[in-house]
Amino acid sequence: MRKFASIAAALVACFVASAQAQTFPSKPITIIVPFAAGGPSDVLARVIGEKMRATLKETVVIENVTGAAGTIGVTRAVRSPADGYTISFGHLGTHVVNGAIYPLPFDLVEDLDPVTLLGANPMLVVSKTALPAKSLKELIDWVKANQNKATFGTAGVGSGAHFSGVYLQNLIGTNASYVPYRGTGPALQDLVAGQIDIIVDQASNSLPQVQAGSIRAYAVTDAKRIAAAPGIPTVDEAGLPGFHVSLWSGLWVPKGTPKDVVGKINEAVRAALDDPAVQKRYAELGLEPPPPAQRTPEALRAHQKAEVAKWWPVIKAANVKP
Ligand code: MLT
């Protein structure tokens, strides 16, 4: 009798899940962005969210849940119902690096189901315009000469701006301090205002301010220049060969979200990535969309696992503490 009851219960659960999947979405969907509004993660989530709305014919809300380099927002997503109505926006920092730094109450790989990669952008080494340095070499000399007072803006320990800053300072042998913000959106505002000196920031965040002349760019952390900013040299050209960092972003859902619901969300993101207006926006921001073959949940899972294998030993060896 008990065996029959549990089989019946499982059948009902399957029936409910597939009924839910068939009607998905039937209410607004929330994308949790674990950094402040106006920053690179927020801008990217809004560009994609706007187009997903059209395909899914449902409201897509962006909710900024900030703090601890994104761990607060990701924790909120992990603990949300696995029904497709809560999506976790993240990147190399939040969904890889943080797992090697913070004692997270969940498994970054196993407790979230992947939806798709969203693309990547290189970082830019930028500073306030008041600094005397006019080249990357001069900036490195300036940091070496002023490491007791120089400040690097970040979005918290483990964020993209933080681990890129640590990587740069390890390469040049300095130990200037980091100023944490709830995102590189507010950090950039303080850089423009001259409150902090340097950010190793996502190109998509800094480029508009570089083009406006309100901050100075020294190099892009890639082997090739950004099409939207051909005047900014690569780190290889500017004298710090190999300092390559590409910050990739993606979308996940809570573990156990029905596969066909994940499929519908994935489809909506693919449609957004194929949209000419989105492609134009990506180009303006220096963002590289993922190749079509890399737009599957499996591809994100494989990429995340490979990045964990690559970065965790480095970060654990560097003994980075939250
Ligand atoms: C942001 O949106 O603020 C960034 O993604 C933060 C970072 O990781 O640097």
CSV table of C-alpha atoms and ligand atoms in Angstrom, one decimal:
chain,number,residue,atom,x,y,z
A,1,MET,CA,0.0,0.0,0.0
A,2,ARG,CA,2.8,2.4,1.0
A,3,LYS,CA,4.7,1.5,-2.2
A,4,PHE,CA,1.6,2.3,-4.3
A,5,ALA,CA,1.2,5.7,-2.5
A,6,SER,CA,4.8,6.7,-3.2
A,7,ILE,CA,4.5,5.7,-6.9
A,8,ALA,CA,1.3,7.7,-7.1
A,9,ALA,CA,2.9,10.7,-5.4
A,10,ALA,CA,5.9,10.6,-7.9
A,11,LEU,CA,3.5,10.3,-10.8
A,12,VAL,CA,1.5,13.3,-9.5
A,13,ALA,CA,4.7,15.3,-9.1
A,14,CYS,CA,5.8,14.5,-12.7
A,15,PHE,CA,2.4,15.4,-13.9
A,16,VAL,CA,2.4,18.7,-12.1
A,17,ALA,CA,6.0,19.5,-13.3
A,18,SER,CA,5.2,18.8,-16.9
A,19,ALA,CA,1.9,20.8,-16.6
A,20,GLN,CA,3.9,23.7,-15.1
A,21,ALA,CA,6.5,23.4,-17.9
A,22,GLN,CA,3.8,23.5,-20.5
A,23,THR,CA,2.3,26.7,-19.1
A,24,PHE,CA,5.8,28.2,-18.3
A,25,PRO,CA,5.9,31.1,-18.0
A,26,SER,CA,2.7,32.2,-16.4
A,27,LYS,CA,4.0,34.9,-14.1
A,28,PRO,CA,7.0,37.3,-14.1
A,29,ILE,CA,10.5,35.9,-14.1
A,30,THR,CA,13.2,37.4,-11.9
A,31,ILE,CA,16.9,37.5,-12.9
A,32,ILE,CA,19.0,38.0,-9.7
A,33,VAL,CA,22.0,40.1,-10.5
A,34,PRO,CA,24.4,39.9,-7.5
A,35,PHE,CA,26.0,43.3,-8.1
A,36,ALA,CA,24.8,46.9,-8.1
A,37,ALA,CA,22.6,48.5,-10.7
A,38,GLY,CA,24.3,50.3,-13.6
A,39,GLY,CA,27.4,48.0,-13.5
A,40,PRO,CA,28.5,45.6,-16.2
A,41,SER,CA,26.6,42.6,-14.9
A,42,ASP,CA,23.4,44.6,-14.5
A,43,VAL,CA,23.7,46.2,-18.0
A,44,LEU,CA,24.3,42.8,-19.6
A,45,ALA,CA,21.4,41.2,-17.7
A,46,ARG,CA,19.1,44.0,-18.8
A,47,VAL,CA,20.1,43.8,-22.5
A,48,ILE,CA,19.3,40.1,-22.5
A,49,GLY,CA,16.3,40.3,-20.2
A,50,GLU,CA,14.7,42.9,-22.4
A,51,LYS,CA,14.7,40.5,-25.4
A,52,MET,CA,13.8,37.4,-23.4
A,53,ARG,CA,10.6,39.3,-22.4
A,54,ALA,CA,9.5,39.3,-26.1
A,55,THR,CA,10.2,35.6,-26.7
A,56,LEU,CA,8.7,34.4,-23.4
A,57,LYS,CA,5.8,36.8,-23.6
A,58,GLU,CA,6.2,37.5,-19.9
A,59,THR,CA,7.8,40.2,-17.7
A,60,VAL,CA,11.4,39.7,-16.9
A,61,VAL,CA,12.5,41.6,-13.8
A,62,ILE,CA,16.1,42.4,-12.8
A,63,GLU,CA,16.6,42.2,-9.1
A,64,ASN,CA,20.0,43.5,-7.8
A,65,VAL,CA,20.9,41.5,-4.6
A,66,THR,CA,24.3,42.7,-3.7
A,67,GLY,CA,27.1,42.0,-1.2
A,68,ALA,CA,30.1,39.8,-0.6
A,69,ALA,CA,31.3,39.8,-4.2
A,70,GLY,CA,28.0,38.3,-5.4
A,71,THR,CA,27.7,35.5,-2.9
A,72,ILE,CA,24.6,37.0,-1.3
A,73,GLY,CA,22.7,37.2,-4.6
A,74,VAL,CA,23.8,33.7,-5.7
A,75,THR,CA,22.8,32.2,-2.3
A,76,ARG,CA,19.3,33.8,-2.8
A,77,ALA,CA,19.0,32.1,-6.2
A,78,VAL,CA,20.2,28.7,-5.0
A,79,ARG,CA,17.5,28.8,-2.3
A,80,SER,CA,14.7,29.8,-4.6
A,81,PRO,CA,12.1,27.3,-5.9
A,82,ALA,CA,13.3,25.2,-8.8
A,83,ASP,CA,10.4,26.4,-11.1
A,84,GLY,CA,12.2,28.6,-13.6
A,85,TYR,CA,10.9,31.9,-12.2
A,86,THR,CA,14.2,32.7,-10.5
A,87,ILE,CA,17.4,32.9,-12.7
A,88,SER,CA,20.9,33.4,-11.3
A,89,PHE,CA,23.1,35.8,-13.3
A,90,GLY,CA,26.7,35.2,-12.7
A,91,HIS,CA,30.3,35.1,-14.0
A,92,LEU,CA,33.7,33.7,-13.5
A,93,GLY,CA,33.9,35.5,-10.1
A,94,THR,CA,30.6,34.6,-8.6
A,95,HIS,CA,30.2,31.0,-10.0
A,96,VAL,CA,33.9,29.9,-9.9
A,97,VAL,CA,36.3,32.1,-8.0
A,98,ASN,CA,34.0,32.6,-4.9
A,99,GLY,CA,33.8,28.9,-4.4
A,100,ALA,CA,37.6,28.8,-3.6
A,101,ILE,CA,37.4,31.8,-1.3
A,102,TYR,CA,34.1,31.8,0.7
A,103,PRO,CA,32.8,28.9,2.8
A,104,LEU,CA,29.6,28.8,0.7
A,105,PRO,CA,26.6,26.8,2.2
A,106,PHE,CA,26.1,25.2,-1.2
A,107,ASP,CA,28.0,23.7,-4.2
A,108,LEU,CA,28.4,26.2,-7.0
A,109,VAL,CA,28.5,23.5,-9.7
A,110,GLU,CA,26.1,20.9,-8.3
A,111,ASP,CA,23.4,23.1,-6.7
A,112,LEU,CA,22.7,25.2,-9.7
A,113,ASP,CA,21.6,24.0,-13.2
A,114,PRO,CA,23.2,25.8,-16.1
A,115,VAL,CA,21.1,27.6,-18.7
A,116,THR,CA,23.6,29.2,-21.1
A,117,LEU,CA,26.8,31.2,-21.4
A,118,LEU,CA,26.1,34.9,-22.2
A,119,GLY,CA,29.5,35.9,-23.5
A,120,ALA,CA,32.8,37.4,-22.3
A,121,ASN,CA,34.7,40.6,-22.2
A,122,PRO,CA,38.3,41.4,-21.5
A,123,MET,CA,39.3,43.7,-18.7
A,124,LEU,CA,40.7,47.2,-19.1
A,125,VAL,CA,43.3,48.7,-16.8
A,126,VAL,CA,41.9,52.1,-16.1
A,127,SER,CA,42.7,55.0,-13.8
A,128,LYS,CA,41.5,58.4,-12.7
A,129,THR,CA,42.7,61.1,-15.1
A,130,ALA,CA,44.6,62.9,-12.3
A,131,LEU,CA,47.3,60.2,-12.2
A,132,PRO,CA,50.6,61.3,-13.9
A,133,ALA,CA,51.0,58.0,-15.8
A,134,LYS,CA,50.4,58.1,-19.5
A,135,SER,CA,51.3,54.5,-20.4
A,136,LEU,CA,51.0,51.0,-18.7
A,137,LYS,CA,54.7,51.1,-17.9
A,138,GLU,CA,54.4,54.5,-16.2
A,139,LEU,CA,51.3,53.3,-14.3
A,140,ILE,CA,53.2,50.2,-13.0
A,141,ASP,CA,56.1,52.5,-11.9
A,142,TRP,CA,53.6,54.8,-10.2
A,143,VAL,CA,52.0,51.9,-8.3
A,144,LYS,CA,55.4,50.6,-7.3
A,145,ALA,CA,56.4,54.1,-6.0
A,146,ASN,CA,53.0,54.7,-4.3
A,147,GLN,CA,51.9,51.3,-3.1
A,148,ASN,CA,51.2,52.6,0.4
A,149,LYS,CA,48.6,55.0,-0.8
A,150,ALA,CA,47.5,53.6,-4.2
A,151,THR,CA,43.9,52.2,-4.2
A,152,PHE,CA,42.3,49.6,-6.5
A,153,GLY,CA,38.5,49.6,-6.7
A,154,THR,CA,36.7,46.2,-6.6
A,155,ALA,CA,33.3,44.7,-6.2
A,156,GLY,CA,34.5,42.7,-3.2
A,157,VAL,CA,37.0,39.9,-2.6
A,158,GLY,CA,36.6,37.4,-5.4
A,159,SER,CA,34.9,39.7,-7.9
A,160,GLY,CA,36.2,40.1,-11.4
A,161,ALA,CA,37.8,43.5,-10.6
A,162,HIS,CA,39.4,42.0,-7.4
A,163,PHE,CA,41.0,38.8,-8.8
A,164,SER,CA,42.1,40.7,-11.9
A,165,GLY,CA,43.7,43.4,-9.6
A,166,VAL,CA,45.4,40.7,-7.5
A,167,TYR,CA,46.6,39.0,-10.7
A,168,LEU,CA,48.1,42.4,-11.9
A,169,GLN,CA,49.7,43.2,-8.6
A,170,ASN,CA,51.2,39.6,-8.3
A,171,LEU,CA,52.7,40.2,-11.8
A,172,ILE,CA,54.2,43.6,-10.9
A,173,GLY,CA,55.2,42.7,-7.4
A,174,THR,CA,53.1,45.3,-5.5
A,175,ASN,CA,50.6,45.1,-2.7
A,176,ALA,CA,48.5,48.3,-2.9
A,177,SER,CA,45.1,48.2,-1.1
A,178,TYR,CA,41.6,47.3,-2.5
A,179,VAL,CA,38.5,49.4,-1.9
A,180,PRO,CA,35.4,47.2,-2.1
A,181,TYR,CA,32.1,48.4,-3.5
A,182,ARG,CA,28.7,46.6,-4.2
A,183,GLY,CA,29.7,46.6,-7.8
A,184,THR,CA,32.0,48.2,-10.3
A,185,GLY,CA,29.2,50.5,-11.3
A,186,PRO,CA,29.6,52.5,-8.1
A,187,ALA,CA,33.4,51.9,-8.1
A,188,LEU,CA,33.6,53.5,-11.5
A,189,GLN,CA,31.7,56.6,-10.3
A,190,ASP,CA,34.3,57.0,-7.6
A,191,LEU,CA,37.1,56.6,-10.1
A,192,VAL,CA,35.6,59.3,-12.3
A,193,ALA,CA,35.4,61.5,-9.2
A,194,GLY,CA,39.0,60.7,-8.4
A,195,GLN,CA,38.2,59.0,-5.0
A,196,ILE,CA,40.1,55.9,-6.0
A,197,ASP,CA,43.1,55.4,-8.4
A,198,ILE,CA,42.7,52.3,-10.5
A,199,ILE,CA,40.3,49.6,-11.5
A,200,VAL,CA,40.9,46.5,-13.6
A,201,ASP,CA,37.4,46.6,-14.9
A,202,GLN,CA,35.2,44.9,-17.4
A,203,ALA,CA,35.6,46.7,-20.7
A,204,SER,CA,31.8,46.9,-21.0
A,205,ASN,CA,31.7,49.0,-17.9
A,206,SER,CA,34.6,51.4,-18.5
A,207,LEU,CA,34.6,51.9,-22.2
A,208,PRO,CA,31.9,54.6,-22.3
A,209,GLN,CA,33.8,56.6,-19.6
A,210,VAL,CA,37.1,56.1,-21.5
A,211,GLN,CA,35.5,57.3,-24.7
A,212,ALA,CA,34.1,60.3,-22.7
A,213,GLY,CA,37.6,61.1,-21.5
A,214,SER,CA,36.6,61.0,-17.8
A,215,ILE,CA,39.0,58.1,-17.0
A,216,ARG,CA,42.2,56.9,-18.7
A,217,ALA,CA,42.7,53.4,-20.2
A,218,TYR,CA,46.2,51.8,-20.4
A,219,ALA,CA,45.6,48.4,-21.8
A,220,VAL,CA,43.2,45.6,-22.6
A,221,THR,CA,43.9,42.2,-20.9
A,222,ASP,CA,43.8,40.3,-24.2
A,223,ALA,CA,46.0,39.4,-27.2
A,224,LYS,CA,43.8,41.4,-29.5
A,225,ARG,CA,42.5,45.0,-29.3
A,226,ILE,CA,38.8,45.7,-28.8
A,227,ALA,CA,37.1,46.6,-32.1
A,228,ALA,CA,35.1,49.3,-30.4
A,229,ALA,CA,38.3,50.9,-28.9
A,230,PRO,CA,41.2,50.3,-31.4
A,231,GLY,CA,43.3,53.0,-29.7
A,232,ILE,CA,43.8,51.0,-26.5
A,233,PRO,CA,46.8,48.7,-26.7
A,234,THR,CA,46.9,45.1,-25.6
A,235,VAL,CA,48.8,44.2,-22.5
A,236,ASP,CA,51.3,42.4,-24.8
A,237,GLU,CA,51.9,45.6,-26.8
A,238,ALA,CA,52.0,47.8,-23.6
A,239,GLY,CA,54.7,45.7,-21.9
A,240,LEU,CA,52.9,43.2,-19.7
A,241,PRO,CA,52.7,40.2,-22.0
A,242,GLY,CA,50.4,37.4,-20.9
A,243,PHE,CA,48.3,39.3,-18.5
A,244,HIS,CA,45.2,37.9,-20.1
A,245,VAL,CA,41.9,37.9,-18.3
A,246,SER,CA,38.5,37.4,-19.9
A,247,LEU,CA,35.4,37.6,-17.7
A,248,TRP,CA,32.7,35.3,-19.0
A,249,SER,CA,29.0,35.5,-17.8
A,250,GLY,CA,26.2,33.0,-17.7
A,251,LEU,CA,22.7,32.2,-16.5
A,252,TRP,CA,21.8,29.4,-14.1
A,253,VAL,CA,18.6,28.2,-12.3
A,254,PRO,CA,18.1,26.4,-9.0
A,255,LYS,CA,19.0,22.7,-9.2
A,256,GLY,CA,16.1,20.5,-10.2
A,257,THR,CA,14.3,23.1,-12.4
A,258,PRO,CA,12.3,21.0,-15.0
A,259,LYS,CA,14.4,20.4,-18.2
A,260,ASP,CA,11.7,21.7,-20.5
A,261,VAL,CA,11.6,24.9,-18.5
A,262,VAL,CA,15.4,25.3,-18.8
A,263,GLY,CA,14.9,24.6,-22.5
A,264,LYS,CA,12.4,27.5,-22.9
A,265,ILE,CA,14.7,29.9,-21.0
A,266,ASN,CA,17.7,28.8,-23.1
A,267,GLU,CA,15.7,29.3,-26.3
A,268,ALA,CA,14.7,32.8,-25.2
A,269,VAL,CA,18.4,33.7,-24.5
A,270,ARG,CA,19.5,32.3,-27.9
A,271,ALA,CA,16.9,34.4,-29.6
A,272,ALA,CA,18.2,37.4,-27.7
A,273,LEU,CA,21.8,36.6,-28.7
A,274,ASP,CA,20.7,36.3,-32.4
A,275,ASP,CA,18.9,39.7,-32.3
A,276,PRO,CA,20.7,42.4,-34.3
A,277,ALA,CA,20.1,45.1,-31.7
A,278,VAL,CA,21.7,42.9,-29.0
A,279,GLN,CA,24.6,42.1,-31.3
A,280,LYS,CA,25.1,45.8,-31.9
A,281,ARG,CA,25.0,46.5,-28.2
A,282,TYR,CA,27.5,43.7,-27.5
A,283,ALA,CA,29.9,45.2,-30.1
A,284,GLU,CA,29.6,48.7,-28.6
A,285,LEU,CA,30.4,47.3,-25.1
A,286,GLY,CA,33.3,45.2,-26.3
A,287,LEU,CA,31.4,42.0,-25.4
A,288,GLU,CA,32.0,38.8,-27.3
A,289,PRO,CA,28.9,36.6,-27.7
A,290,PRO,CA,29.4,32.8,-27.2
A,291,PRO,CA,29.7,30.8,-30.4
A,292,PRO,CA,26.3,29.1,-31.3
A,293,ALA,CA,27.7,25.7,-30.3
A,294,GLN,CA,28.5,27.1,-26.8
A,295,ARG,CA,24.9,28.2,-26.1
A,296,THR,CA,23.7,25.0,-24.5
A,297,PRO,CA,23.3,24.1,-20.8
A,298,GLU,CA,25.9,21.4,-21.2
A,299,ALA,CA,28.4,23.8,-22.7
A,300,LEU,CA,28.1,26.1,-19.6
A,301,ARG,CA,28.4,23.2,-17.2
A,302,ALA,CA,31.6,22.0,-19.0
A,303,HIS,CA,33.0,25.5,-19.1
A,304,GLN,CA,32.3,26.1,-15.4
A,305,LYS,CA,33.9,22.8,-14.4
A,306,ALA,CA,37.0,23.5,-16.5
A,307,GLU,CA,37.3,27.0,-15.0
A,308,VAL,CA,37.0,25.5,-11.5
A,309,ALA,CA,39.8,23.1,-12.2
A,310,LYS,CA,41.9,25.9,-13.7
A,311,TRP,CA,41.4,28.7,-11.1
A,312,TRP,CA,40.8,27.0,-7.7
A,313,PRO,CA,44.4,25.8,-7.3
A,314,VAL,CA,45.7,29.3,-8.2
A,315,ILE,CA,43.3,31.0,-5.8
A,316,LYS,CA,43.8,28.5,-2.9
A,317,ALA,CA,47.6,28.8,-3.4
A,318,ALA,CA,47.3,32.6,-3.2
A,319,ASN,CA,45.4,32.1,0.1
A,320,VAL,CA,42.9,34.8,-0.7
A,321,LYS,CA,40.6,35.4,2.3
A,322,PRO,CA,37.1,36.9,2.2
B,1,MLT,C1,29.6,44.2,-11.5
B,1,MLT,O1,28.6,44.1,-12.3
B,1,MLT,O2,29.7,45.1,-10.7
B,1,MLT,C2,30.8,43.3,-11.8
B,1,MLT,O3,30.5,42.2,-12.5
B,1,MLT,C3,31.6,43.1,-10.6
B,1,MLT,C4,32.9,42.4,-10.8
B,1,MLT,O4,32.9,41.2,-10.7
B,1,MLT,O5,33.9,43.0,-11.0
